[in-house]
JSON list of C-alpha atoms and ligand atoms in Angstrom, two decimals:
[
{"chain": "A", "resi": 1, "resn": "MET", "atom": "CA", "xyz": [22.62, 9.93, -4.19]},
{"chain": "A", "resi": 2, "resn": "MET", "atom": "CA", "xyz": [21.89, 6.23, -4.58]},
{"chain": "A", "resi": 3, "resn": "ASP", "atom": "CA", "xyz": [24.09, 4.21, -6.88]},
{"chain": "A", "resi": 4, "resn": "GLU", "atom": "CA", "xyz": [22.85, 2.77, -10.19]},
{"chain": "A", "resi": 5, "resn": "LYS", "atom": "CA", "xyz": [22.30, -0.64, -8.62]},
{"chain": "A", "resi": 6, "resn": "ALA", "atom": "CA", "xyz": [19.89, 0.77, -6.07]},
{"chain": "A", "resi": 7, "resn": "LEU", "atom": "CA", "xyz": [18.07, 2.84, -8.70]},
{"chain": "A", "resi": 8, "resn": "ASN", "atom": "CA", "xyz": [17.67, -0.27, -10.86]},
{"chain": "A", "resi": 9, "resn": "LEU", "atom": "CA", "xyz": [16.31, -2.23, -7.89]},
{"chain": "A", "resi": 10, "resn": "LEU", "atom": "CA", "xyz": [13.80, 0.43, -6.93]},
{"chain": "A", "resi": 11, "resn": "PHE", "atom": "CA", "xyz": [12.74, 1.69, -10.35]},
{"chain": "A", "resi": 12, "resn": "ARG", "atom": "CA", "xyz": [14.25, 0.59, -13.65]},
{"chain": "A", "resi": 13, "resn": "GLU", "atom": "CA", "xyz": [14.22, -3.17, -13.16]},
{"chain": "A", "resi": 14, "resn": "ALA", "atom": "CA", "xyz": [11.39, -3.46, -10.64]},
{"chain": "A", "resi": 15, "resn": "ARG", "atom": "CA", "xyz": [8.26, -5.05, -12.08]},
{"chain": "A", "resi": 16, "resn": "SER", "atom": "CA", "xyz": [4.68, -5.73, -11.02]},
{"chain": "A", "resi": 17, "resn": "HIS", "atom": "CA", "xyz": [4.56, -9.44, -10.25]},
{"chain": "A", "resi": 18, "resn": "ASN", "atom": "CA", "xyz": [1.82, -11.89, -11.16]},
{"chain": "A", "resi": 19, "resn": "GLY", "atom": "CA", "xyz": [3.21, -15.00, -9.50]},
{"chain": "A", "resi": 20, "resn": "PHE", "atom": "CA", "xyz": [5.50, -15.69, -6.57]},
{"chain": "A", "resi": 21, "resn": "LEU", "atom": "CA", "xyz": [8.06, -18.29, -5.55]},
{"chain": "A", "resi": 22, "resn": "GLU", "atom": "CA", "xyz": [7.35, -20.58, -2.61]},
{"chain": "A", "resi": 23, "resn": "LYS", "atom": "CA", "xyz": [9.59, -18.58, -0.30]},
{"chain": "A", "resi": 24, "resn": "PRO", "atom": "CA", "xyz": [7.96, -17.28, 2.86]},
{"chain": "A", "resi": 25, "resn": "VAL", "atom": "CA", "xyz": [8.00, -13.72, 4.17]},
{"chain": "A", "resi": 26, "resn": "ASP", "atom": "CA", "xyz": [8.49, -13.72, 7.93]},
{"chain": "A", "resi": 27, "resn": "THR", "atom": "CA", "xyz": [7.16, -11.36, 10.57]},
{"chain": "A", "resi": 28, "resn": "ALA", "atom": "CA", "xyz": [10.54, -9.68, 11.03]},
{"chain": "A", "resi": 29, "resn": "MET", "atom": "CA", "xyz": [10.47, -8.74, 7.34]},
{"chain": "A", "resi": 30, "resn": "LEU", "atom": "CA", "xyz": [6.95, -7.30, 7.59]},
{"chain": "A", "resi": 31, "resn": "MET", "atom": "CA", "xyz": [8.02, -5.27, 10.62]},
{"chain": "A", "resi": 32, "resn": "ALA", "atom": "CA", "xyz": [11.14, -4.04, 8.81]},
{"chain": "A", "resi": 33, "resn": "LEU", "atom": "CA", "xyz": [8.90, -3.05, 5.91]},
{"chain": "A", "resi": 34, "resn": "TYR", "atom": "CA", "xyz": [6.66, -1.01, 8.20]},
{"chain": "A", "resi": 35, "resn": "GLU", "atom": "CA", "xyz": [9.62, 0.64, 9.95]},
{"chain": "A", "resi": 36, "resn": "LEU", "atom": "CA", "xyz": [10.75, 2.02, 6.56]},
{"chain": "A", "resi": 37, "resn": "LEU", "atom": "CA", "xyz": [7.39, 2.98, 5.07]},
{"chain": "A", "resi": 38, "resn": "LYS", "atom": "CA", "xyz": [6.20, 4.79, 8.18]},
{"chain": "A", "resi": 39, "resn": "MET", "atom": "CA", "xyz": [8.96, 7.37, 7.68]},
{"chain": "A", "resi": 40, "resn": "GLY", "atom": "CA", "xyz": [7.51, 8.59, 4.37]},
{"chain": "A", "resi": 41, "resn": "PRO", "atom": "CA", "xyz": [5.85, 12.00, 4.67]},
{"chain": "A", "resi": 42, "resn": "THR", "atom": "CA", "xyz": [2.11, 12.57, 5.15]},
{"chain": "A", "resi": 43, "resn": "SER", "atom": "CA", "xyz": [0.26, 15.86, 5.53]},
{"chain": "A", "resi": 44, "resn": "ALA", "atom": "CA", "xyz": [0.47, 17.10, 9.12]},
{"chain": "A", "resi": 45, "resn": "ASN", "atom": "CA", "xyz": [1.97, 13.67, 9.87]},
{"chain": "A", "resi": 46, "resn": "CYS", "atom": "CA", "xyz": [-1.55, 12.21, 9.74]},
{"chain": "A", "resi": 47, "resn": "SER", "atom": "CA", "xyz": [-0.34, 8.66, 8.94]},
{"chain": "A", "resi": 48, "resn": "PRO", "atom": "CA", "xyz": [-3.76, 7.23, 7.98]},
{"chain": "A", "resi": 49, "resn": "LEU", "atom": "CA", "xyz": [-2.53, 3.95, 6.45]},
{"chain": "A", "resi": 50, "resn": "ARG", "atom": "CA", "xyz": [-3.73, 0.79, 8.16]},
{"chain": "A", "resi": 51, "resn": "ILE", "atom": "CA", "xyz": [-2.52, -2.58, 6.89]},
{"chain": "A", "resi": 52, "resn": "ILE", "atom": "CA", "xyz": [-3.71, -6.12, 7.37]},
{"chain": "A", "resi": 53, "resn": "PHE", "atom": "CA", "xyz": [-1.11, -8.62, 6.22]},
{"chain": "A", "resi": 54, "resn": "LEU", "atom": "CA", "xyz": [-2.89, -11.81, 5.16]},
{"chain": "A", "resi": 55, "resn": "ARG", "atom": "CA", "xyz": [-0.39, -14.62, 5.49]},
{"chain": "A", "resi": 56, "resn": "THR", "atom": "CA", "xyz": [-2.20, -17.79, 6.51]},
{"chain": "A", "resi": 57, "resn": "GLN", "atom": "CA", "xyz": [-4.20, -19.81, 3.99]},
{"chain": "A", "resi": 58, "resn": "GLU", "atom": "CA", "xyz": [-7.32, -19.20, 6.11]},
{"chain": "A", "resi": 59, "resn": "ALA", "atom": "CA", "xyz": [-6.83, -15.44, 6.12]},
{"chain": "A", "resi": 60, "resn": "LYS", "atom": "CA", "xyz": [-6.23, -15.33, 2.37]},
{"chain": "A", "resi": 61, "resn": "ALA", "atom": "CA", "xyz": [-9.24, -17.59, 1.76]},
{"chain": "A", "resi": 62, "resn": "ARG", "atom": "CA", "xyz": [-11.52, -14.95, 3.30]},
{"chain": "A", "resi": 63, "resn": "LEU", "atom": "CA", "xyz": [-10.37, -12.47, 0.66]},
{"chain": "A", "resi": 64, "resn": "LEU", "atom": "CA", "xyz": [-10.71, -14.70, -2.40]},
{"chain": "A", "resi": 65, "resn": "PRO", "atom": "CA", "xyz": [-14.47, -14.23, -3.04]},
{"chain": "A", "resi": 66, "resn": "ALA", "atom": "CA", "xyz": [-13.90, -10.46, -3.24]},
{"chain": "A", "resi": 67, "resn": "LEU", "atom": "CA", "xyz": [-11.19, -10.67, -5.91]},
{"chain": "A", "resi": 68, "resn": "SER", "atom": "CA", "xyz": [-11.65, -10.23, -9.64]},
{"chain": "A", "resi": 69, "resn": "PRO", "atom": "CA", "xyz": [-11.21, -13.64, -11.28]},
{"chain": "A", "resi": 70, "resn": "GLY", "atom": "CA", "xyz": [-7.89, -12.61, -12.85]},
{"chain": "A", "resi": 71, "resn": "ASN", "atom": "CA", "xyz": [-6.42, -11.78, -9.44]},
{"chain": "A", "resi": 72, "resn": "VAL", "atom": "CA", "xyz": [-7.27, -15.01, -7.61]},
{"chain": "A", "resi": 73, "resn": "ASP", "atom": "CA", "xyz": [-4.26, -17.07, -8.70]},
{"chain": "A", "resi": 74, "resn": "LYS", "atom": "CA", "xyz": [-1.96, -14.10, -8.13]},
{"chain": "A", "resi": 75, "resn": "ALA", "atom": "CA", "xyz": [-3.12, -13.74, -4.53]},
{"chain": "A", "resi": 76, "resn": "LEU", "atom": "CA", "xyz": [-3.01, -17.49, -3.94]},
{"chain": "A", "resi": 77, "resn": "SER", "atom": "CA", "xyz": [0.61, -17.69, -5.03]},
{"chain": "A", "resi": 78, "resn": "ALA", "atom": "CA", "xyz": [1.70, -14.73, -2.88]},
{"chain": "A", "resi": 79, "resn": "PRO", "atom": "CA", "xyz": [3.11, -15.54, 0.58]},
{"chain": "A", "resi": 80, "resn": "VAL", "atom": "CA", "xyz": [1.51, -12.33, 1.86]},
{"chain": "A", "resi": 81, "resn": "VAL", "atom": "CA", "xyz": [-1.38, -10.20, 0.61]},
{"chain": "A", "resi": 82, "resn": "ALA", "atom": "CA", "xyz": [-1.36, -6.75, 2.17]},
{"chain": "A", "resi": 83, "resn": "VAL", "atom": "CA", "xyz": [-4.75, -5.07, 2.51]},
{"chain": "A", "resi": 84, "resn": "LEU", "atom": "CA", "xyz": [-3.97, -1.35, 2.39]},
{"chain": "A", "resi": 85, "resn": "ALA", "atom": "CA", "xyz": [-6.61, 0.85, 3.96]},
{"chain": "A", "resi": 86, "resn": "HIS", "atom": "CA", "xyz": [-6.94, 4.26, 5.57]},
{"chain": "A", "resi": 87, "resn": "ASP", "atom": "CA", "xyz": [-8.49, 5.37, 8.82]},
{"chain": "A", "resi": 88, "resn": "ILE", "atom": "CA", "xyz": [-10.93, 8.21, 8.15]},
{"chain": "A", "resi": 89, "resn": "HIS", "atom": "CA", "xyz": [-10.77, 9.06, 11.86]},
{"chain": "A", "resi": 90, "resn": "PHE", "atom": "CA", "xyz": [-6.98, 9.40, 11.85]},
{"chain": "A", "resi": 91, "resn": "TYR", "atom": "CA", "xyz": [-7.39, 12.81, 13.55]},
{"chain": "A", "resi": 92, "resn": "ARG", "atom": "CA", "xyz": [-8.28, 11.06, 16.82]},
{"chain": "A", "resi": 93, "resn": "ARG", "atom": "CA", "xyz": [-4.57, 10.46, 17.23]},
{"chain": "A", "resi": 94, "resn": "ALA", "atom": "CA", "xyz": [-3.73, 14.18, 17.23]},
{"chain": "A", "resi": 95, "resn": "ALA", "atom": "CA", "xyz": [-1.99, 14.02, 20.61]},
{"chain": "A", "resi": 96, "resn": "GLN", "atom": "CA", "xyz": [0.25, 11.21, 19.39]},
{"chain": "A", "resi": 97, "resn": "LEU", "atom": "CA", "xyz": [0.92, 12.41, 15.84]},
{"chain": "A", "resi": 98, "resn": "PHE", "atom": "CA", "xyz": [0.96, 16.21, 16.21]},
{"chain": "A", "resi": 99, "resn": "PRO", "atom": "CA", "xyz": [1.65, 16.76, 19.91]},
{"chain": "A", "resi": 100, "resn": "HIS", "atom": "CA", "xyz": [3.09, 20.25, 19.54]},
{"chain": "A", "resi": 101, "resn": "ARG", "atom": "CA", "xyz": [-0.18, 21.55, 17.97]},
{"chain": "A", "resi": 102, "resn": "PRO", "atom": "CA", "xyz": [-2.94, 18.96, 18.31]},
{"chain": "A", "resi": 103, "resn": "GLU", "atom": "CA", "xyz": [-5.60, 21.62, 17.58]},
{"chain": "A", "resi": 104, "resn": "MET", "atom": "CA", "xyz": [-4.32, 21.51, 13.98]},
{"chain": "A", "resi": 105, "resn": "TYR", "atom": "CA", "xyz": [-6.44, 18.36, 13.60]},
{"chain": "A", "resi": 106, "resn": "ASP", "atom": "CA", "xyz": [-9.69, 20.08, 14.68]},
{"chain": "A", "resi": 107, "resn": "SER", "atom": "CA", "xyz": [-10.52, 20.99, 11.08]},
{"chain": "A", "resi": 108, "resn": "PHE", "atom": "CA", "xyz": [-10.57, 17.28, 10.18]},
{"chain": "A", "resi": 109, "resn": "ALA", "atom": "CA", "xyz": [-12.86, 16.46, 13.07]},
{"chain": "A", "resi": 110, "resn": "ALA", "atom": "CA", "xyz": [-15.22, 19.23, 11.92]},
{"chain": "A", "resi": 111, "resn": "ASP", "atom": "CA", "xyz": [-15.32, 18.29, 8.22]},
{"chain": "A", "resi": 112, "resn": "ALA", "atom": "CA", "xyz": [-15.87, 14.63, 7.32]},
{"chain": "A", "resi": 113, "resn": "GLN", "atom": "CA", "xyz": [-15.23, 15.24, 3.60]},
{"chain": "A", "resi": 114, "resn": "LEU", "atom": "CA", "xyz": [-11.89, 16.90, 4.31]},
{"chain": "A", "resi": 115, "resn": "ALA", "atom": "CA", "xyz": [-10.93, 14.06, 6.63]},
{"chain": "A", "resi": 116, "resn": "GLU", "atom": "CA", "xyz": [-11.83, 11.44, 4.02]},
{"chain": "A", "resi": 117, "resn": "THR", "atom": "CA", "xyz": [-9.97, 13.19, 1.23]},
{"chain": "A", "resi": 118, "resn": "THR", "atom": "CA", "xyz": [-6.93, 13.62, 3.47]},
{"chain": "A", "resi": 119, "resn": "ALA", "atom": "CA", "xyz": [-7.04, 9.99, 4.58]},
{"chain": "A", "resi": 120, "resn": "PHE", "atom": "CA", "xyz": [-7.32, 8.73, 0.99]},
{"chain": "A", "resi": 121, "resn": "ARG", "atom": "CA", "xyz": [-4.57, 11.00, -0.35]},
{"chain": "A", "resi": 122, "resn": "ASN", "atom": "CA", "xyz": [-2.08, 10.19, 2.38]},
{"chain": "A", "resi": 123, "resn": "GLY", "atom": "CA", "xyz": [-3.05, 6.52, 2.63]},
{"chain": "A", "resi": 124, "resn": "THR", "atom": "CA", "xyz": [-2.36, 6.21, -1.09]},
{"chain": "A", "resi": 125, "resn": "LEU", "atom": "CA", "xyz": [1.02, 7.86, -0.67]},
{"chain": "A", "resi": 126, "resn": "GLN", "atom": "CA", "xyz": [1.83, 5.48, 2.16]},
{"chain": "A", "resi": 127, "resn": "GLY", "atom": "CA", "xyz": [0.82, 2.58, -0.08]},
{"chain": "A", "resi": 128, "resn": "ALA", "atom": "CA", "xyz": [3.38, 3.77, -2.60]},
{"chain": "A", "resi": 129, "resn": "TYR", "atom": "CA", "xyz": [5.97, 4.05, 0.17]},
{"chain": "A", "resi": 130, "resn": "LEU", "atom": "CA", "xyz": [5.17, 0.44, 1.06]},
{"chain": "A", "resi": 131, "resn": "MET", "atom": "CA", "xyz": [5.95, -0.72, -2.47]},
{"chain": "A", "resi": 132, "resn": "MET", "atom": "CA", "xyz": [9.21, 1.19, -2.59]},
{"chain": "A", "resi": 133, "resn": "ALA", "atom": "CA", "xyz": [10.18, -0.01, 0.88]},
{"chain": "A", "resi": 134, "resn": "ALA", "atom": "CA", "xyz": [9.39, -3.59, -0.14]},
{"chain": "A", "resi": 135, "resn": "ARG", "atom": "CA", "xyz": [11.59, -3.30, -3.20]},
{"chain": "A", "resi": 136, "resn": "SER", "atom": "CA", "xyz": [14.40, -1.79, -1.15]},
{"chain": "A", "resi": 137, "resn": "LEU", "atom": "CA", "xyz": [14.28, -4.87, 1.13]},
{"chain": "A", "resi": 138, "resn": "GLY", "atom": "CA", "xyz": [14.47, -7.24, -1.83]},
{"chain": "A", "resi": 139, "resn": "LEU", "atom": "CA", "xyz": [10.76, -8.09, -1.92]},
{"chain": "A", "resi": 140, "resn": "ASP", "atom": "CA", "xyz": [8.57, -7.93, -5.01]},
{"chain": "A", "resi": 141, "resn": "CYS", "atom": "CA", "xyz": [5.10, -6.42, -5.22]},
{"chain": "A", "resi": 142, "resn": "GLY", "atom": "CA", "xyz": [1.93, -7.19, -7.12]},
{"chain": "A", "resi": 143, "resn": "PRO", "atom": "CA", "xyz": [-0.53, -4.34, -6.51]},
{"chain": "A", "resi": 144, "resn": "MET", "atom": "CA", "xyz": [-4.22, -5.04, -7.21]},
{"chain": "A", "resi": 145, "resn": "SER", "atom": "CA", "xyz": [-7.26, -2.81, -7.46]},
{"chain": "A", "resi": 146, "resn": "GLY", "atom": "CA", "xyz": [-9.41, -5.49, -9.09]},
{"chain": "A", "resi": 147, "resn": "PHE", "atom": "CA", "xyz": [-11.65, -6.45, -6.15]},
{"chain": "A", "resi": 148, "resn": "ASP", "atom": "CA", "xyz": [-15.06, -5.72, -4.65]},
{"chain": "A", "resi": 149, "resn": "GLU", "atom": "CA", "xyz": [-14.39, -2.79, -2.34]},
{"chain": "A", "resi": 150, "resn": "ALA", "atom": "CA", "xyz": [-17.65, -3.06, -0.40]},
{"chain": "A", "resi": 151, "resn": "MET", "atom": "CA", "xyz": [-17.04, -6.76, 0.24]},
{"chain": "A", "resi": 152, "resn": "VAL", "atom": "CA", "xyz": [-13.48, -6.22, 1.46]},
{"chain": "A", "resi": 153, "resn": "ASN", "atom": "CA", "xyz": [-14.64, -3.44, 3.77]},
{"chain": "A", "resi": 154, "resn": "GLN", "atom": "CA", "xyz": [-17.42, -5.65, 5.12]},
{"chain": "A", "resi": 155, "resn": "LEU", "atom": "CA", "xyz": [-15.04, -8.58, 5.65]},
{"chain": "A", "resi": 156, "resn": "PHE", "atom": "CA", "xyz": [-12.06, -6.79, 7.16]},
{"chain": "A", "resi": 157, "resn": "PHE", "atom": "CA", "xyz": [-13.24, -3.38, 8.36]},
{"chain": "A", "resi": 158, "resn": "PRO", "atom": "CA", "xyz": [-16.84, -3.86, 9.51]},
{"chain": "A", "resi": 159, "resn": "HIS", "atom": "CA", "xyz": [-16.79, -0.82, 11.82]},
{"chain": "A", "resi": 160, "resn": "GLY", "atom": "CA", "xyz": [-16.65, 1.64, 8.92]},
{"chain": "A", "resi": 161, "resn": "ASP", "atom": "CA", "xyz": [-13.86, 3.91, 10.16]},
{"chain": "A", "resi": 162, "resn": "VAL", "atom": "CA", "xyz": [-11.21, 2.14, 8.06]},
{"chain": "A", "resi": 163, "resn": "ARG", "atom": "CA", "xyz": [-11.65, 1.78, 4.30]},
{"chain": "A", "resi": 164, "resn": "VAL", "atom": "CA", "xyz": [-9.72, -0.32, 1.82]},
{"chain": "A", "resi": 165, "resn": "ASN", "atom": "CA", "xyz": [-7.72, 1.42, -0.90]},
{"chain": "A", "resi": 166, "resn": "PHE", "atom": "CA", "xyz": [-5.83, -1.33, -2.74]},
{"chain": "A", "resi": 167, "resn": "LEU", "atom": "CA", "xyz": [-4.24, -4.72, -2.19]},
{"chain": "A", "resi": 168, "resn": "CYS", "atom": "CA", "xyz": [-0.61, -5.62, -2.66]},
{"chain": "A", "resi": 169, "resn": "ASN", "atom": "CA", "xyz": [0.80, -9.12, -3.04]},
{"chain": "A", "resi": 170, "resn": "LEU", "atom": "CA", "xyz": [4.23, -9.37, -1.45]},
{"chain": "A", "resi": 171, "resn": "GLY", "atom": "CA", "xyz": [6.91, -12.00, -1.82]},
{"chain": "A", "resi": 172, "resn": "TYR", "atom": "CA", "xyz": [9.68, -13.08, -4.13]},
{"chain": "A", "resi": 173, "resn": "GLY", "atom": "CA", "xyz": [8.45, -12.78, -7.70]},
{"chain": "A", "resi": 174, "resn": "ASP", "atom": "CA", "xyz": [8.40, -15.50, -10.32]},
{"chain": "A", "resi": 175, "resn": "ALA", "atom": "CA", "xyz": [10.14, -13.74, -13.22]},
{"chain": "A", "resi": 176, "resn": "SER", "atom": "CA", "xyz": [8.58, -16.17, -15.73]},
{"chain": "A", "resi": 177, "resn": "LYS", "atom": "CA", "xyz": [5.11, -14.75, -14.98]},
{"chain": "A", "resi": 178, "resn": "VAL", "atom": "CA", "xyz": [5.90, -11.08, -15.54]},
{"chain": "A", "resi": 179, "resn": "PHE", "atom": "CA", "xyz": [4.16, -9.37, -18.48]},
{"chain": "A", "resi": 180, "resn": "SER", "atom": "CA", "xyz": [6.02, -7.37, -21.13]},
{"chain": "A", "resi": 181, "resn": "ARG", "atom": "CA", "xyz": [6.97, -3.92, -19.91]},
{"chain": "A", "resi": 182, "resn": "LEU", "atom": "CA", "xyz": [4.49, -1.30, -21.05]},
{"chain": "A", "resi": 183, "resn": "PRO", "atom": "CA", "xyz": [5.61, 2.07, -22.38]},
{"chain": "A", "resi": 184, "resn": "ARG", "atom": "CA", "xyz": [5.73, 5.06, -20.03]},
{"chain": "A", "resi": 185, "resn": "LEU", "atom": "CA", "xyz": [4.97, 8.64, -20.93]},
{"chain": "A", "resi": 186, "resn": "ALA", "atom": "CA", "xyz": [7.88, 10.79, -22.02]},
{"chain": "A", "resi": 187, "resn": "PHE", "atom": "CA", "xyz": [8.87, 13.81, -19.96]},
{"chain": "A", "resi": 188, "resn": "SER", "atom": "CA", "xyz": [7.36, 16.07, -22.65]},
{"chain": "A", "resi": 189, "resn": "ASP", "atom": "CA", "xyz": [4.02, 14.20, -22.46]},
{"chain": "A", "resi": 190, "resn": "ALA", "atom": "CA", "xyz": [3.70, 14.28, -18.70]},
{"chain": "A", "resi": 191, "resn": "CYS", "atom": "CA", "xyz": [5.58, 17.34, -17.52]},
{"chain": "A", "resi": 192, "resn": "SER", "atom": "CA", "xyz": [6.01, 21.00, -18.15]},
{"chain": "A", "resi": 193, "resn": "ILE", "atom": "CA", "xyz": [8.39, 23.46, -16.57]},
{"chain": "A", "resi": 194, "resn": "GLN", "atom": "CA", "xyz": [6.89, 26.90, -16.01]},
{"chain": "B", "resi": 201, "resn": "FMN", "atom": "C1", "xyz": [-2.95, 0.59, -7.63]},
{"chain": "B", "resi": 201, "resn": "FMN", "atom": "C2", "xyz": [-2.67, -0.50, -8.62]},
{"chain": "B", "resi": 201, "resn": "FMN", "atom": "C3", "xyz": [-3.65, -1.42, -8.93]},
{"chain": "B", "resi": 201, "resn": "FMN", "atom": "C4", "xyz": [-3.40, -2.46, -9.80]},
{"chain": "B", "resi": 201, "resn": "FMN", "atom": "N1", "xyz": [-4.36, -3.42, -10.00]},
{"chain": "B", "resi": 201, "resn": "FMN", "atom": "C5", "xyz": [-4.06, -4.53, -10.68]},
{"chain": "B", "resi": 201, "resn": "FMN", "atom": "C6", "xyz": [-4.95, -5.62, -10.72]},
{"chain": "B", "resi": 201, "resn": "FMN", "atom": "O1", "xyz": [-6.05, -5.58, -10.14]},
{"chain": "B", "resi": 201, "resn": "FMN", "atom": "N2", "xyz": [-4.58, -6.73, -11.41]},
{"chain": "B", "resi": 201, "resn": "FMN", "atom": "C7", "xyz": [-3.39, -6.82, -12.05]},
{"chain": "B", "resi": 201, "resn": "FMN", "atom": "O2", "xyz": [-3.09, -7.85, -12.63]},
{"chain": "B", "resi": 201, "resn": "FMN", "atom": "N3", "xyz": [-2.51, -5.79, -12.03]},
{"chain": "B", "resi": 201, "resn": "FMN", "atom": "C8", "xyz": [-2.80, -4.65, -11.36]},
{"chain": "B", "resi": 201, "resn": "FMN", "atom": "N4", "xyz": [-1.89, -3.64, -11.28]},
{"chain": "B", "resi": 201, "resn": "FMN", "atom": "C9", "xyz": [-0.59, -3.77, -11.96]},
{"chain": "B", "resi": 201, "resn": "FMN", "atom": "C10", "xyz": [-0.39, -2.76, -13.10]},
{"chain": "B", "resi": 201, "resn": "FMN", "atom": "O3", "xyz": [-1.08, -3.16, -14.25]},
{"chain": "B", "resi": 201, "resn": "FMN", "atom": "C11", "xyz": [1.12, -2.63, -13.32]},
{"chain": "B", "resi": 201, "resn": "FMN", "atom": "O4", "xyz": [1.68, -2.07, -12.18]},
{"chain": "B", "resi": 201, "resn": "FMN", "atom": "C12", "xyz": [1.46, -1.75, -14.55]},
{"chain": "B", "resi": 201, "resn": "FMN", "atom": "O5", "xyz": [0.99, -2.31, -15.73]},
{"chain": "B", "resi": 201, "resn": "FMN", "atom": "C13", "xyz": [2.96, -1.54, -14.64]},
{"chain": "B", "resi": 201, "resn": "FMN", "atom": "O6", "xyz": [3.64, -2.78, -14.68]},
{"chain": "B", "resi": 201, "resn": "FMN", "atom": "P1", "xyz": [5.20, -2.85, -14.35]},
{"chain": "B", "resi": 201, "resn": "FMN", "atom": "O7", "xyz": [5.34, -2.33, -12.94]},
{"chain": "B", "resi": 201, "resn": "FMN", "atom": "O8", "xyz": [5.56, -4.31, -14.44]},
{"chain": "B", "resi": 201, "resn": "FMN", "atom": "O9", "xyz": [5.90, -2.01, -15.32]},
{"chain": "B", "resi": 201, "resn": "FMN", "atom": "C14", "xyz": [-2.13, -2.56, -10.46]},
{"chain": "B", "resi": 201, "resn": "FMN", "atom": "C15", "xyz": [-1.16, -1.60, -10.16]},
{"chain": "B", "resi": 201, "resn": "FMN", "atom": "C16", "xyz": [-1.40, -0.60, -9.25]},
{"chain": "B", "resi": 201, "resn": "FMN", "atom": "C17", "xyz": [-0.30, 0.39, -8.92]}
]
């Protein structure tokens, strides 16, 4: 089991960040982040997450018109904005991802709704793995769903096979900009044991 320090880093003391320090995040860090998050489980190993890391001012500027007003300054201050999306045609990689039984992916090819649901479910999970991996590497996250989905898809995924899920600012958080911690549900409110 992890020690208390690690649990605090990943969960108890980790916060959603609204502003970031002027400390860059290099390519090696983004690659290390991916190497961790890719190991999180997905159904039939489908691995639908696709990420665009926006790091240059020009790349981030393309995104700004699609953001809710309250998210603009947050994204501007972040050294990296990750656009987290999922490939609804993930099943085309059956030979690579499920080589021992590639026919397992035939049901996705035959049912677009099933493929979309599977891509969204597992892409969302992989987005959560990204946040936990980032925290484990000492990065802070600022997830954002306040944006115009159609505009982001048009801007970054014009071919239609990849669809945005949410955005995540990445960097080293400015603790002075964090909001007060909100209450969480108690075990008895959220869980039952049957
Ligand atoms: C998927 C997702 C989308 C979010 N979207 C936004 C957003 O658009 N703007 C924002 O300021 N915060 C956003 N948040 C941050 C949440 O409000 C924040 O994680 C929550 O209040 C818990 O805060 P804490 O992690 O500091 O305890 C989002 C969080 C998640 C996980």
